[in-house]
PDB file of C-alpha atoms in Angstrom:
ATOM      1  CA  MET A 115       0.000   0.000   0.000  1.00 63.00           C
ATOM      2  CA  ASN A 116       2.813   2.417   0.838  1.00 76.00           C
ATOM      3  CA  GLN A 117       4.552   1.862  -2.503  1.00 77.00           C
ATOM      4  CA  GLN A 118       1.379   2.462  -4.444  1.00 82.00           C
ATOM      5  CA  THR A 119       0.600   5.638  -2.509  1.00 85.00           C
ATOM      6  CA  LEU A 120       4.126   6.909  -3.036  1.00 82.00           C
ATOM      7  CA  ARG A 121       3.922   6.183  -6.768  1.00 83.00           C
ATOM      8  CA  GLN A 122       0.588   7.984  -7.031  1.00 85.00           C
ATOM      9  CA  THR A 123       2.052  10.989  -5.230  1.00 86.00           C
ATOM     10  CA  LEU A 124       5.240  11.250  -7.272  1.00 85.00           C
ATOM     11  CA  ILE A 125       4.035  10.388 -10.785  1.00 88.00           C
ATOM     12  CA  ALA A 126       1.831  12.565 -12.964  1.00 90.00           C
ATOM     13  CA  PRO A 127      -1.697  11.142 -13.394  1.00 90.00           C
ATOM     14  CA  ASP A 128      -1.358  10.764 -17.175  1.00 93.00           C
ATOM     15  CA  LEU A 129       1.750   8.552 -16.740  1.00 91.00           C
ATOM     16  CA  LEU A 130       0.545   6.565 -13.749  1.00 91.00           C
ATOM     17  CA  SER A 131      -0.852   3.591 -15.693  1.00 91.00           C
ATOM     18  CA  ARG A 132       2.412   3.186 -17.626  1.00 93.00           C
ATOM     19  CA  ALA A 133       4.463   3.433 -14.454  1.00 90.00           C
ATOM     20  CA  THR A 134       2.276   0.866 -12.692  1.00 89.00           C
ATOM     21  CA  ALA A 135       2.508  -1.555 -15.614  1.00 91.00           C
ATOM     22  CA  THR A 136       6.285  -1.155 -15.738  1.00 91.00           C
ATOM     23  CA  TRP A 137       6.543  -1.669 -11.979  1.00 88.00           C
ATOM     24  CA  ARG A 138       4.488  -4.867 -12.139  1.00 89.00           C
ATOM     25  CA  PHE A 139       6.520  -6.169 -15.073  1.00 91.00           C
ATOM     26  CA  LEU A 140       9.781  -5.583 -13.214  1.00 88.00           C
ATOM     27  CA  VAL A 141       8.595  -7.013  -9.908  1.00 87.00           C
ATOM     28  CA  TYR A 142       6.837 -10.095 -11.240  1.00 91.00           C
ATOM     29  CA  GLY A 143       9.365 -10.626 -14.020  1.00 90.00           C
ATOM     30  CA  MET A 144      12.328 -10.644 -11.644  1.00 89.00           C
ATOM     31  CA  GLN A 145      10.844 -13.104  -9.150  1.00 92.00           C
ATOM     32  CA  PRO A 146      11.748 -16.240 -11.162  1.00 93.00           C
ATOM     33  CA  LEU A 147      15.263 -14.914 -11.730  1.00 91.00           C
ATOM     34  CA  GLY A 148      15.663 -14.171  -8.022  1.00 86.00           C
ATOM     35  CA  ALA A 149      14.415 -17.636  -7.125  1.00 90.00           C
ATOM     36  CA  LEU A 150      16.863 -19.199  -9.550  1.00 92.00           C
ATOM     37  CA  ALA A 151      19.767 -17.107  -8.234  1.00 88.00           C
ATOM     38  CA  GLY A 152      18.821 -17.912  -4.637  1.00 87.00           C
ATOM     39  CA  GLY A 153      18.637 -21.604  -5.422  1.00 90.00           C
ATOM     40  CA  LEU A 154      22.017 -21.604  -7.102  1.00 91.00           C
ATOM     41  CA  LEU A 155      23.615 -19.628  -4.276  1.00 88.00           C
ATOM     42  CA  GLY A 156      21.936 -21.857  -1.701  1.00 88.00           C
ATOM     43  CA  ALA A 157      23.412 -24.916  -3.369  1.00 91.00           C
ATOM     44  CA  VAL A 158      26.877 -23.390  -2.948  1.00 89.00           C
ATOM     45  CA  SER A 159      26.578 -21.990   0.569  1.00 90.00           C
ATOM     46  CA  LEU A 160      23.570 -21.121   2.676  1.00 90.00           C
ATOM     47  CA  ARG A 161      25.526 -18.588   4.734  1.00 91.00           C
ATOM     48  CA  ALA A 162      26.735 -16.768   1.602  1.00 87.00           C
ATOM     49  CA  THR A 163      23.172 -16.706   0.287  1.00 88.00           C
ATOM     50  CA  LEU A 164      21.813 -15.100   3.461  1.00 90.00           C
ATOM     51  CA  ILE A 165      24.648 -12.552   3.595  1.00 92.00           C
ATOM     52  CA  THR A 166      24.190 -11.662  -0.077  1.00 88.00           C
ATOM     53  CA  GLY A 167      20.427 -11.257   0.367  1.00 88.00           C
ATOM     54  CA  ALA A 168      20.898  -9.039   3.417  1.00 93.00           C
ATOM     55  CA  ALA A 169      23.468  -6.909   1.580  1.00 94.00           C
ATOM     56  CA  VAL A 170      21.172  -6.436  -1.424  1.00 90.00           C
ATOM     57  CA  MET A 171      18.252  -5.418   0.820  1.00 90.00           C
ATOM     58  CA  ALA A 172      20.480  -2.988   2.746  1.00 92.00           C
ATOM     59  CA  LEU A 173      21.714  -1.465  -0.511  1.00 91.00           C
ATOM     60  CA  ALA A 174      18.134  -1.009  -1.720  1.00 85.00           C
ATOM     61  CA  THR A 175      17.177   0.668   1.552  1.00 83.00           C
ATOM     62  CA  VAL A 176      20.136   3.047   1.412  1.00 82.00           C
ATOM     63  CA  SER A 177      19.446   3.954  -2.214  1.00 80.00           C
ATOM     64  CA  ALA A 178      15.751   4.586  -1.491  1.00 74.00           C
ATOM     65  CA  ALA A 179      16.635   6.741   1.517  1.00 73.00           C
ATOM     66  CA  GLY A 180      18.843   8.865  -0.722  1.00 71.00           C
ATOM     67  CA  LEU A 181      16.009   9.991  -2.953  1.00 67.00           C
ATOM     68  CA  SER A 182      15.416  13.650  -2.205  1.00 59.00           C
ATOM     69  CA  ARG A 183      11.743  13.729  -3.216  1.00 60.00           C
ATOM     70  CA  VAL A 184      10.942  10.816  -0.967  1.00 59.00           C
ATOM     71  CA  ARG A 185      12.472  12.631   1.995  1.00 59.00           C
ATOM     72  CA  GLU A 186      10.344  15.712   1.213  1.00 61.00           C
ATOM     73  CA  LEU A 187       7.130  13.667   1.390  1.00 58.00           C
TER      74      LEU A 187
END
């Protein structure tokens, strides 16, 4: 709900449907690739998989926190 509200606030109404479709394509399209990568990493080392996943989530959080418009909202 928060992501959708943020998107609706930041994106112009005439571009909102395109942005939503692109967002869904990226999210749902990347899930099989993420599952495959997680499975391959898990076969190598479970600890490395968990550390890599935590690092990627931390990087995403830091990059989202750096957006100036998001901080203004």
